Short mmCIF file of C-alpha atoms and ligand atoms in Angstrom, two decimals:
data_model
loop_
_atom_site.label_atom_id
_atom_site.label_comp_id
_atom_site.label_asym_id
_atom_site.label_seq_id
_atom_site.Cartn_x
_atom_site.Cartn_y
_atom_site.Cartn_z
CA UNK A 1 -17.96 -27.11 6.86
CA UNK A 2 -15.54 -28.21 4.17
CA UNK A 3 -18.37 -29.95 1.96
CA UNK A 4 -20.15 -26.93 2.64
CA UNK A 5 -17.52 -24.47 1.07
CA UNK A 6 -16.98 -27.40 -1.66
CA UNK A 7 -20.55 -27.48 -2.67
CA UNK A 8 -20.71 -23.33 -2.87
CA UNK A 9 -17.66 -23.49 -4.85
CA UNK A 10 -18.83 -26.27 -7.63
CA UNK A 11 -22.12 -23.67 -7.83
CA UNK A 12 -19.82 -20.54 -8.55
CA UNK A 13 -17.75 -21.85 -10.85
CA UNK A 14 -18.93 -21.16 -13.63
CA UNK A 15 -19.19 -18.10 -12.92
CA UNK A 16 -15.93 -17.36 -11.72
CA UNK A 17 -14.36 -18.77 -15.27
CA UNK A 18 -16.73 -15.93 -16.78
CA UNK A 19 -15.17 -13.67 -14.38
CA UNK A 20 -11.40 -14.67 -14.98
CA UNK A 21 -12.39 -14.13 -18.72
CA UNK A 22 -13.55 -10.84 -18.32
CA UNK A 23 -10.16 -10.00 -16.29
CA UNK A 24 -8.45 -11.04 -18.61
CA UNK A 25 -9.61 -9.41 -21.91
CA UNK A 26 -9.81 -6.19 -19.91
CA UNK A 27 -6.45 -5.79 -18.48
CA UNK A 28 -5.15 -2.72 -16.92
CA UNK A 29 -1.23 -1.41 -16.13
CA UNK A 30 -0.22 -0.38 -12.96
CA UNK A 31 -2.08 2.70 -11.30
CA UNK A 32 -4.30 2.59 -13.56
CA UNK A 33 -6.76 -0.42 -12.97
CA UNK A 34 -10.05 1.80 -12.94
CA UNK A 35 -12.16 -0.51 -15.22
CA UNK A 36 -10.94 -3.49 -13.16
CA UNK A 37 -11.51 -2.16 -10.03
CA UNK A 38 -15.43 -0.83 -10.97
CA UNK A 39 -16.07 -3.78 -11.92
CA UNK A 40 -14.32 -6.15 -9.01
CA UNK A 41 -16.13 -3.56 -6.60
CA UNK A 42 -19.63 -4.43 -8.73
CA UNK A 43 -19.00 -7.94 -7.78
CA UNK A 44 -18.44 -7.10 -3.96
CA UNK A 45 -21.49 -4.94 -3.63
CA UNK A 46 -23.78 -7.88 -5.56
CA UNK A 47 -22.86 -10.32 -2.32
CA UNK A 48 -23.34 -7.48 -0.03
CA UNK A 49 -19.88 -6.80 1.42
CA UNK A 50 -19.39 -3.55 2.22
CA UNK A 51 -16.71 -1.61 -0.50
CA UNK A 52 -14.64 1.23 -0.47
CA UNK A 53 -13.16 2.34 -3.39
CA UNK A 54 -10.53 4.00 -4.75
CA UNK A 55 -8.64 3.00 -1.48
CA UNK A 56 -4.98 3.46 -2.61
CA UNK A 57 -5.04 4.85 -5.51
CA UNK A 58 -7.12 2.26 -7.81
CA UNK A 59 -7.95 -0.08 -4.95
CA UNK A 60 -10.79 -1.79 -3.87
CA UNK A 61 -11.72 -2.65 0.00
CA UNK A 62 -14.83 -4.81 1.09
CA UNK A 63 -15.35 -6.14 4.79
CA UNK A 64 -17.51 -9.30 5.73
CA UNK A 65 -18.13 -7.84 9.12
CA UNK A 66 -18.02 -10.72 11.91
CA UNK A 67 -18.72 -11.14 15.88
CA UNK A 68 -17.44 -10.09 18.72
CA UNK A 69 -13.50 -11.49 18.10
CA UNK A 70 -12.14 -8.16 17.54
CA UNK A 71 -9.22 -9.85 14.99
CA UNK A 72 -9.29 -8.96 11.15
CA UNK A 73 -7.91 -11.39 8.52
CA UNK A 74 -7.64 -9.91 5.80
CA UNK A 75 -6.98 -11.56 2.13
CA UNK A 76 -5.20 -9.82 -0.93
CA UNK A 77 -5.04 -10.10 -4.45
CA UNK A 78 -3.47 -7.85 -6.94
CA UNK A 79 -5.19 -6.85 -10.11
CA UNK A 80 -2.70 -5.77 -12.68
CA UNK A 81 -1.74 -5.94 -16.36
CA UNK A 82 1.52 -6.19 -17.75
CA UNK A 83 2.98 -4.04 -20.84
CA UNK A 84 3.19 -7.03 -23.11
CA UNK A 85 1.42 -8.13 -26.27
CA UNK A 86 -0.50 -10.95 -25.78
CA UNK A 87 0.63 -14.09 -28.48
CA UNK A 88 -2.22 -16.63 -27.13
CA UNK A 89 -4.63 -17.27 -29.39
CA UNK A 90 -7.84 -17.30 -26.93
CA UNK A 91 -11.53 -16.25 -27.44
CA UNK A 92 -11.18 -13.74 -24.13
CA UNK A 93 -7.50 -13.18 -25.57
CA UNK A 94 -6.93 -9.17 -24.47
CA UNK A 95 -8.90 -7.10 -26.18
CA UNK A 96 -6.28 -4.14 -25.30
CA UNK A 97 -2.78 -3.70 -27.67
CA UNK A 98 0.22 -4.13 -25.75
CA UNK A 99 -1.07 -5.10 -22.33
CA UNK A 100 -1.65 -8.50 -21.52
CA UNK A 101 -2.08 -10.38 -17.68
CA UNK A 102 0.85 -12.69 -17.75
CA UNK A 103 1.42 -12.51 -14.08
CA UNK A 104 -2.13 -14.28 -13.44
CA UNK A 105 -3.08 -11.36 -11.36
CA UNK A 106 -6.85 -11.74 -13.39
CA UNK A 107 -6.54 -15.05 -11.35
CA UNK A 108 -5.41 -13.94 -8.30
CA UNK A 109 -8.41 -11.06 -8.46
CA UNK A 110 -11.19 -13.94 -9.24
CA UNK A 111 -9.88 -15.68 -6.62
CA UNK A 112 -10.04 -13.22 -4.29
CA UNK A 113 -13.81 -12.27 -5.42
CA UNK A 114 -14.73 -15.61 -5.13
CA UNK A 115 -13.60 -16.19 -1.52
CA UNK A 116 -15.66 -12.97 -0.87
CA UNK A 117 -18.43 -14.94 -2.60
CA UNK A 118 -18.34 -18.52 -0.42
CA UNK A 119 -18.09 -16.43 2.50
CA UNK A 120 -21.05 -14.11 1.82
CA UNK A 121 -23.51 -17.07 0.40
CA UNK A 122 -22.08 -19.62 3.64
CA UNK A 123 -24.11 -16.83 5.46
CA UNK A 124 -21.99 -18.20 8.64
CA UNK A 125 -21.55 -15.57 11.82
CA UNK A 126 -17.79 -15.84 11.73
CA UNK A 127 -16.24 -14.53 14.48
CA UNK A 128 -14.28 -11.56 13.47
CA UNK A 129 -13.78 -9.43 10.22
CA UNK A 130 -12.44 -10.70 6.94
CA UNK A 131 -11.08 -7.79 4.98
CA UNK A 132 -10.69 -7.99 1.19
CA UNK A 133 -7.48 -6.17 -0.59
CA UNK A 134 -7.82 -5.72 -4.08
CA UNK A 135 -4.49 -3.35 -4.96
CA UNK A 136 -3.22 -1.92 -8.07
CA UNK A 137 0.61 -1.67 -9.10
CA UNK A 138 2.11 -4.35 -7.89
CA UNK A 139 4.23 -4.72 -10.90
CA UNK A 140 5.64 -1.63 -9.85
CA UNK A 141 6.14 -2.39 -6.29
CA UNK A 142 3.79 0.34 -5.57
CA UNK A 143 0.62 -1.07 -4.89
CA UNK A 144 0.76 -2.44 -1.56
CA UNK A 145 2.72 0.66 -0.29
CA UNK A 146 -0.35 3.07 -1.33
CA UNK A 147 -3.18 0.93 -0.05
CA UNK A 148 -0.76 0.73 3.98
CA UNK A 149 -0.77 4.60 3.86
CA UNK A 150 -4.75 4.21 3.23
CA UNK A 151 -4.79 2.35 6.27
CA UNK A 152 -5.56 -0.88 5.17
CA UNK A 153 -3.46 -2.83 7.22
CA UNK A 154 -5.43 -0.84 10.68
CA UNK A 155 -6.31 -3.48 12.83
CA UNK A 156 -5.46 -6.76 10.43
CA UNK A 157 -4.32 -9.58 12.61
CA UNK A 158 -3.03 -11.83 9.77
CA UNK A 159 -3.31 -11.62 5.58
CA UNK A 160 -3.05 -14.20 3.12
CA UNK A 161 -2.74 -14.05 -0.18
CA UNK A 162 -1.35 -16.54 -3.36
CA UNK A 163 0.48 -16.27 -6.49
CA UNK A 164 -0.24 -18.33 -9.52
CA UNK A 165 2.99 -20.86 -10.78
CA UNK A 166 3.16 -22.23 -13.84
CA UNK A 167 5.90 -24.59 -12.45
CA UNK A 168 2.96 -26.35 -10.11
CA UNK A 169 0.25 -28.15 -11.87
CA UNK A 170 -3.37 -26.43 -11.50
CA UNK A 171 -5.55 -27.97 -8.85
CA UNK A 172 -2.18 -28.28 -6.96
CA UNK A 173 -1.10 -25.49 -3.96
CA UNK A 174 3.01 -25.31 -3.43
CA UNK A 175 3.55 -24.06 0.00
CA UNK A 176 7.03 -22.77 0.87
CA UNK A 177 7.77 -22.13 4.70
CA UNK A 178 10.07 -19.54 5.16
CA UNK A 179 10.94 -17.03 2.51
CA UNK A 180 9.27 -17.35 -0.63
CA UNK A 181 10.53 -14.57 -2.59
CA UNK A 182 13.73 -12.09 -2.51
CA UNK A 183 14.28 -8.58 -1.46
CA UNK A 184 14.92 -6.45 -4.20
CA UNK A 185 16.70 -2.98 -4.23
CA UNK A 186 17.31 -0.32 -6.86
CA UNK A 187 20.74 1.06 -7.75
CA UNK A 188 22.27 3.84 -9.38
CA UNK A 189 25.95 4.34 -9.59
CA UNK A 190 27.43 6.98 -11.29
CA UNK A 191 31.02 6.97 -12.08
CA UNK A 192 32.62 10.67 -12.95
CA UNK A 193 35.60 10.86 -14.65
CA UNK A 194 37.40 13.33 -17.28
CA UNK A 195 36.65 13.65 -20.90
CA UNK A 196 39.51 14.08 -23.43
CA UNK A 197 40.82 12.56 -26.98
CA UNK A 198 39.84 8.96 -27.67
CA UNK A 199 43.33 8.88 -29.12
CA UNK A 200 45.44 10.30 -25.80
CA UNK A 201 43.95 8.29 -22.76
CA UNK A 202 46.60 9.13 -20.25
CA UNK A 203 44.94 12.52 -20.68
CA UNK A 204 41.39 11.67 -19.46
CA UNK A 205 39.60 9.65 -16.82
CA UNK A 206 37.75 7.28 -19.01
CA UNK A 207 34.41 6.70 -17.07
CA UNK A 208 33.37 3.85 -19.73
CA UNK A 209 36.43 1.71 -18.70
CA UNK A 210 36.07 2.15 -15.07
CA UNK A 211 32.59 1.35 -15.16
CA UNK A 212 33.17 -1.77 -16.81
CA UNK A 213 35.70 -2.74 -13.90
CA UNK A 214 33.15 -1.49 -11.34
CA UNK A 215 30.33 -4.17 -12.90
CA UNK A 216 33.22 -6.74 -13.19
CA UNK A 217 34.62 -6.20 -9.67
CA UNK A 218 30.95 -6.12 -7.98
CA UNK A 219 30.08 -9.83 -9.51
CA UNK A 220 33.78 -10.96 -8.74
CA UNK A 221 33.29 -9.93 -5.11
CA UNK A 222 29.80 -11.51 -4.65
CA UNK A 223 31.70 -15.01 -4.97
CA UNK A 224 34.44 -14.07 -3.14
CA UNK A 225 33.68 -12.06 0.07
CA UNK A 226 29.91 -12.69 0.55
CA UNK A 227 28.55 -15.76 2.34
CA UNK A 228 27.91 -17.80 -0.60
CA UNK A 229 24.55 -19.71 1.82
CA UNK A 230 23.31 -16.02 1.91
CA UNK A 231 22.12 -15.77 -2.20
CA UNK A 232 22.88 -12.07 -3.74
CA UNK A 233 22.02 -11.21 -7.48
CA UNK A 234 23.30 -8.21 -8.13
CA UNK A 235 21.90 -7.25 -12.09
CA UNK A 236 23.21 -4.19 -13.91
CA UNK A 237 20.40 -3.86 -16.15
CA UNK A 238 21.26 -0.33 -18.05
CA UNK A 239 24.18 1.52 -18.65
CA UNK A 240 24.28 4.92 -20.21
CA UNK A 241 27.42 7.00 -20.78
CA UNK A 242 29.48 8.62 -23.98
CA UNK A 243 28.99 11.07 -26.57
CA UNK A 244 31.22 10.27 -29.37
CA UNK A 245 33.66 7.14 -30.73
CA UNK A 246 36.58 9.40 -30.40
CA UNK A 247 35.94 11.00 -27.32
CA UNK A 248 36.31 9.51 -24.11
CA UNK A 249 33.02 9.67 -22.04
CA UNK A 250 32.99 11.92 -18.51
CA UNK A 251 30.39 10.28 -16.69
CA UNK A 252 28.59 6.98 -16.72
CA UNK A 253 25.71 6.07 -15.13
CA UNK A 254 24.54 2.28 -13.99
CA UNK A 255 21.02 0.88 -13.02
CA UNK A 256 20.74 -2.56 -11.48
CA UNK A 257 18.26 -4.15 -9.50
CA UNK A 258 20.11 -6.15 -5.89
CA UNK A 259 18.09 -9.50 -4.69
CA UNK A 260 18.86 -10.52 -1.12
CA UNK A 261 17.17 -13.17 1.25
CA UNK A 262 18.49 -12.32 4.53
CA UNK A 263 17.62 -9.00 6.28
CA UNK A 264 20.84 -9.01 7.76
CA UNK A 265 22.75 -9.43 4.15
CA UNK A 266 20.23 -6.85 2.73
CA UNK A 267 21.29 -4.66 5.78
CA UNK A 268 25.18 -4.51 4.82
CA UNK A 269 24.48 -4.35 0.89
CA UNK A 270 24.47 -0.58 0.56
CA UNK A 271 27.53 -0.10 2.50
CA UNK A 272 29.50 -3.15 0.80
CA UNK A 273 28.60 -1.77 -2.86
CA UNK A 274 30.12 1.42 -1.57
CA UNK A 275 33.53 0.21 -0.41
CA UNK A 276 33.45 -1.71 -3.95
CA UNK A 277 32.86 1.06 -6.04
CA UNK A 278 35.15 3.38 -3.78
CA UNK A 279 37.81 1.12 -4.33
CA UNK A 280 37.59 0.81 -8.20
CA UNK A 281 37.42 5.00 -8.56
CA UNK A 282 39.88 5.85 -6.11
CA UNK A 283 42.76 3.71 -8.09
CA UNK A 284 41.54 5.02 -11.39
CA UNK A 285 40.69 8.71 -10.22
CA UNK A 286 37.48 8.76 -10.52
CA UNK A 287 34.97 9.86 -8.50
CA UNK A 288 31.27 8.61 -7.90
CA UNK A 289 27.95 8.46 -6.84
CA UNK A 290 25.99 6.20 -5.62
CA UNK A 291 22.17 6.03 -4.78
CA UNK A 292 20.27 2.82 -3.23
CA UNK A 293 17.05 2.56 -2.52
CA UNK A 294 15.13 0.16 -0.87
CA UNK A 295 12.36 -1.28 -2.64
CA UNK A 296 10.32 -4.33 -1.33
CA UNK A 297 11.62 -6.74 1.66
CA UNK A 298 11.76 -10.64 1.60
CA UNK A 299 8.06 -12.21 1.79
CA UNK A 300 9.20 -14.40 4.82
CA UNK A 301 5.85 -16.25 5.52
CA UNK A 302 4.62 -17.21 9.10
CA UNK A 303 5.21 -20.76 10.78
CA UNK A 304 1.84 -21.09 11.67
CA UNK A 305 -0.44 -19.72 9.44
CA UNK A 306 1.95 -21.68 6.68
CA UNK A 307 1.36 -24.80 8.21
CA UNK A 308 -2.55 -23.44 8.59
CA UNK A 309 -2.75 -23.25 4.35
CA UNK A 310 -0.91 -26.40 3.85
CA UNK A 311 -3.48 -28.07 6.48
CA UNK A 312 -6.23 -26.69 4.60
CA UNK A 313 -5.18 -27.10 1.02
CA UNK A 314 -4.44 -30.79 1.78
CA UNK A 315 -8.22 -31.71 3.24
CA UNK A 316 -9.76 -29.64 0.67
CA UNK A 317 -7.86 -30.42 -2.45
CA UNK A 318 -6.26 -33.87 -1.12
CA UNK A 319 -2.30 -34.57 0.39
CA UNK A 320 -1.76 -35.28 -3.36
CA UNK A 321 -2.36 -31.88 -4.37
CA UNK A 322 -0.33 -30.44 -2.19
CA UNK A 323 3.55 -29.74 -2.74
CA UNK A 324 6.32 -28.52 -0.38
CA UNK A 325 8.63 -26.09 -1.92
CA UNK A 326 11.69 -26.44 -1.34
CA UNK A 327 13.71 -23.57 -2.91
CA UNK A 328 12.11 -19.50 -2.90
CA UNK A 329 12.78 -17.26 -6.01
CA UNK A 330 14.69 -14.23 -6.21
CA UNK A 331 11.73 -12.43 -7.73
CA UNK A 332 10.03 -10.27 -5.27
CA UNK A 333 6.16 -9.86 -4.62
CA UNK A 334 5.17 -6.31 -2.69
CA UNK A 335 2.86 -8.75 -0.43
CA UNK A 336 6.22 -8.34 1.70
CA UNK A 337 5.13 -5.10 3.12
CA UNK A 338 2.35 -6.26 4.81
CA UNK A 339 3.82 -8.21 6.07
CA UNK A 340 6.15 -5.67 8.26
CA UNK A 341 2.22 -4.70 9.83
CA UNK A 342 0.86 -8.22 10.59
CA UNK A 343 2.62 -12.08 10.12
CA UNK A 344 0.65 -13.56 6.71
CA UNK A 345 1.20 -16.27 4.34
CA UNK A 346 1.65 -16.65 0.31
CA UNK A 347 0.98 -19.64 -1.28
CA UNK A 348 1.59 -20.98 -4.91
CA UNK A 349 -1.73 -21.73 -6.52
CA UNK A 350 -0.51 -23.97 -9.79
CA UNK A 351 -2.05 -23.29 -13.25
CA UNK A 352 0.20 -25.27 -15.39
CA UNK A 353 -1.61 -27.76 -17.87
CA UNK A 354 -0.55 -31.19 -17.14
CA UNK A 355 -1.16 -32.38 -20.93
CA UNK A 356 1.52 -29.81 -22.35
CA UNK A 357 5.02 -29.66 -22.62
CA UNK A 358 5.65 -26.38 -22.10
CA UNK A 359 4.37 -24.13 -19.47
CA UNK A 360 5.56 -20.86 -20.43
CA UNK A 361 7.01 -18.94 -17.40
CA UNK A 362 5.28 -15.89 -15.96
CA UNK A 363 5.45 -12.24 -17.88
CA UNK A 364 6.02 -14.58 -21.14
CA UNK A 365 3.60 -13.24 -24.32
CA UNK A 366 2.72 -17.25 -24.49
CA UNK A 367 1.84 -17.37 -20.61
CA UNK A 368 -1.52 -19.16 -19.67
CA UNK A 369 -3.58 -20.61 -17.06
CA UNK A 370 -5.18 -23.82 -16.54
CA UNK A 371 -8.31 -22.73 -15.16
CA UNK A 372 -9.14 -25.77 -13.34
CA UNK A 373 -6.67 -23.76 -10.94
CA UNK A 374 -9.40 -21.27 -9.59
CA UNK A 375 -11.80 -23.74 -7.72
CA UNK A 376 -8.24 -25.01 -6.29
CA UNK A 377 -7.17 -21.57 -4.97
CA UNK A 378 -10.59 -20.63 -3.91
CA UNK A 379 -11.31 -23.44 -1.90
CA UNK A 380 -7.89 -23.16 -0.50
CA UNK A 381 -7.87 -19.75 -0.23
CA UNK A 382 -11.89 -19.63 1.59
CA UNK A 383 -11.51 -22.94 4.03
CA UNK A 384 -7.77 -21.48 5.38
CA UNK A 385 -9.47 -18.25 5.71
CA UNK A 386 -12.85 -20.27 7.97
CA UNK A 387 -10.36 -22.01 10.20
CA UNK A 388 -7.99 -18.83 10.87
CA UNK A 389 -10.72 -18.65 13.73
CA UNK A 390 -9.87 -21.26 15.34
CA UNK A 391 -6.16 -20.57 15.75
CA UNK A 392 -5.62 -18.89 19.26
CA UNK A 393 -5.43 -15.34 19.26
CA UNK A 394 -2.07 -14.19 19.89
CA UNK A 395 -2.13 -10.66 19.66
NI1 NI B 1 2.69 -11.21 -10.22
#
């Protein structure tokens, strides 16, 4: 079957480079990917999958209805621009001012279209249903939560789904067992104090200084009363507060993003923060708020359908292509919350050019993709997704 896929593949390529291209000069931002979604569900309905669209918003659904095997695997890929001005000098360079894919997601979308494509032309009865995701916003850690309360995820039995690394060279898969990417959590911490003369302090509460030794105490803590083997990045990103040189400012407000790995560290964070920050105001006399939400869990990828991919990726693409990772990133990837409704996998598909000596990193105005990486991540991506049938059903 593998020479099979391999031979389907080598006849598609060229026409999912024209695809990637057209992805890519067209890009979208988050929520609003209605170009890129008419035209991914175009593709869908030319191999004869069935599509739904506008399935979470601007999402796309297509089913490759199977046999009897009542399991669904379904496969995701995100479609999203970025709000960044594209400084590669391409012939499909973005044709739209200020957005740009530098997260690969026009990669990750012709990948997913041309899985849907091998599968459809293999013409194979494959025992159950393989589900296509195409979801907007994940750059916004909204996407994948829209197309769940769709209902999506009814019935899936396992998903898969990759993101492109320019760390990996292309034709090469990185497969990570374990947790691949961080949790990450909003914050908002506002300190209240009193306002008076920037020339009488004793007078006031000055919310500026106390903030300062609220952001200084937080990082000082991580390193000192959190389980340094359990990683926490704890970012203030923005702080706003003060209304004049002279005056000292009432109220402060902080916005940080929190990266955990463990659930059970990610558990205790909100409450930890708290006692921080409590501590800080109450010697000061100030008072404070503090609001945490929870934004996207760990993606913690399953044992066996991560030793499934790396199985796959090395027959089809050969062991040499195929490289263990050994460390996950404290970004975060919304492909975690499908994972709360069935176990899945992510895999790095590598698009870094082998000849150059910089790779510039992901969301970078100067990112690109070698696109020998497609035919790599679809025939990964299609021969994992023909032997998921053969794994034992579990559920
Ligand atoms: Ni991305």
């Amino acid at each position: 079957m593998l020479s099979q896929i391999k031979s389907v593949v080598e006849a598609i390529s060229p026409r999912l480079v024209e695809i990637r291209r057209h992805i890519h000069s067209h890009p979208e931002l988050s929520g609003q990917e209605y170009k890129t979604a008419a035209y991914v569900a175009g593709v869908l309905s030319s191999c004869g999958l069935r599509v739904q669209e506008l399935v979470g918003k601007t999402g796309v659904v297509a089913e490759l209805p199977g046999g009897e095997d009542s399991r669904i695997l379904a496969i995701r890929a995100d479609m999203d621009g970025l709000p960044i001005a594209e400084r590669v000098d391409l012939p499909f360079a973005s044709t739209q001012s200020g957005i740009m894919h530098a997260c690969g997601h026009d990669v990750h979308t012709t990948v997913g279209l041309g899985v849907a494509m091998v599968l459809a032309q293999l013409n194979l009865p494959l025992p159950g249903t393989t589900r296509f995701l195409f979801q907007p916003a994940e750059e916004t850690a909204q996407g994948a939560r829209w197309m769940i309360e769709d209902g999506v995820m009814e019935g899936v039995s396992a998903v898969l789904g990759l993101h492109v690394y320019p760390s990996v060279p292309a034709r090469a898969v990185g497969i990570r067992y374990g947790a691949l990417t961080a949790a990450a959590d909003d914050l908002e911490i506002v300190i209240v104090g009193e306002s008076g003369h920037g020339g009488r302090p004793h007078e006031a509460i000055d919310a500026i200084w106390i903030a300062s030794q609220v952001v200084t105490t937080l990082q000082q803590a991580i390193s000192r009363t959190q389980n340094p083997l359990h990683p926490i990045v704890l970012t203030i990103g923005q702080i706003q507060g003060g209304r004049a040189p002279n005056v000292i400012a009432d109220t402060v407000r902080l916005l940080g993003t929190v990266r955990s790995l463990h659930p059970e560290t990610r558990n205790h964070l909100p409450q930890w923060i708290e006692s921080v920050v409590a501590g800080v105001c109450q010697a000061y006399g100030a008072k404070y708020e503090i609001h945490y939400r929870r934004g996207v869990p760990s993606v913690l990828n399953d044992p066996t359908l991560t030793e499934l991919t790396a199985r796959c990726a090395s027959e089809a693409l050969g062991n040499e292509y195929l490289q263990i990772i050994h460390e996950p990133s404290l970004g975060a990837e919304d492909f975690s919350l499908y994972l709360e409704h069935a176990p899945g996998t992510m895999f790095r598909l590598g698009v870094g050019f082998t000849d150059r000596a910089i790779n510039y990193p992901l969301h970078h105005p100067k990112f690109e993709v070698d696109e020998s990486a497609i035919v790599a991540g679809v025939l990964t991506m299609a021969y994992t997704s023909y032997r998921y049938w053969q794994l034992p059903d579990v559920s």
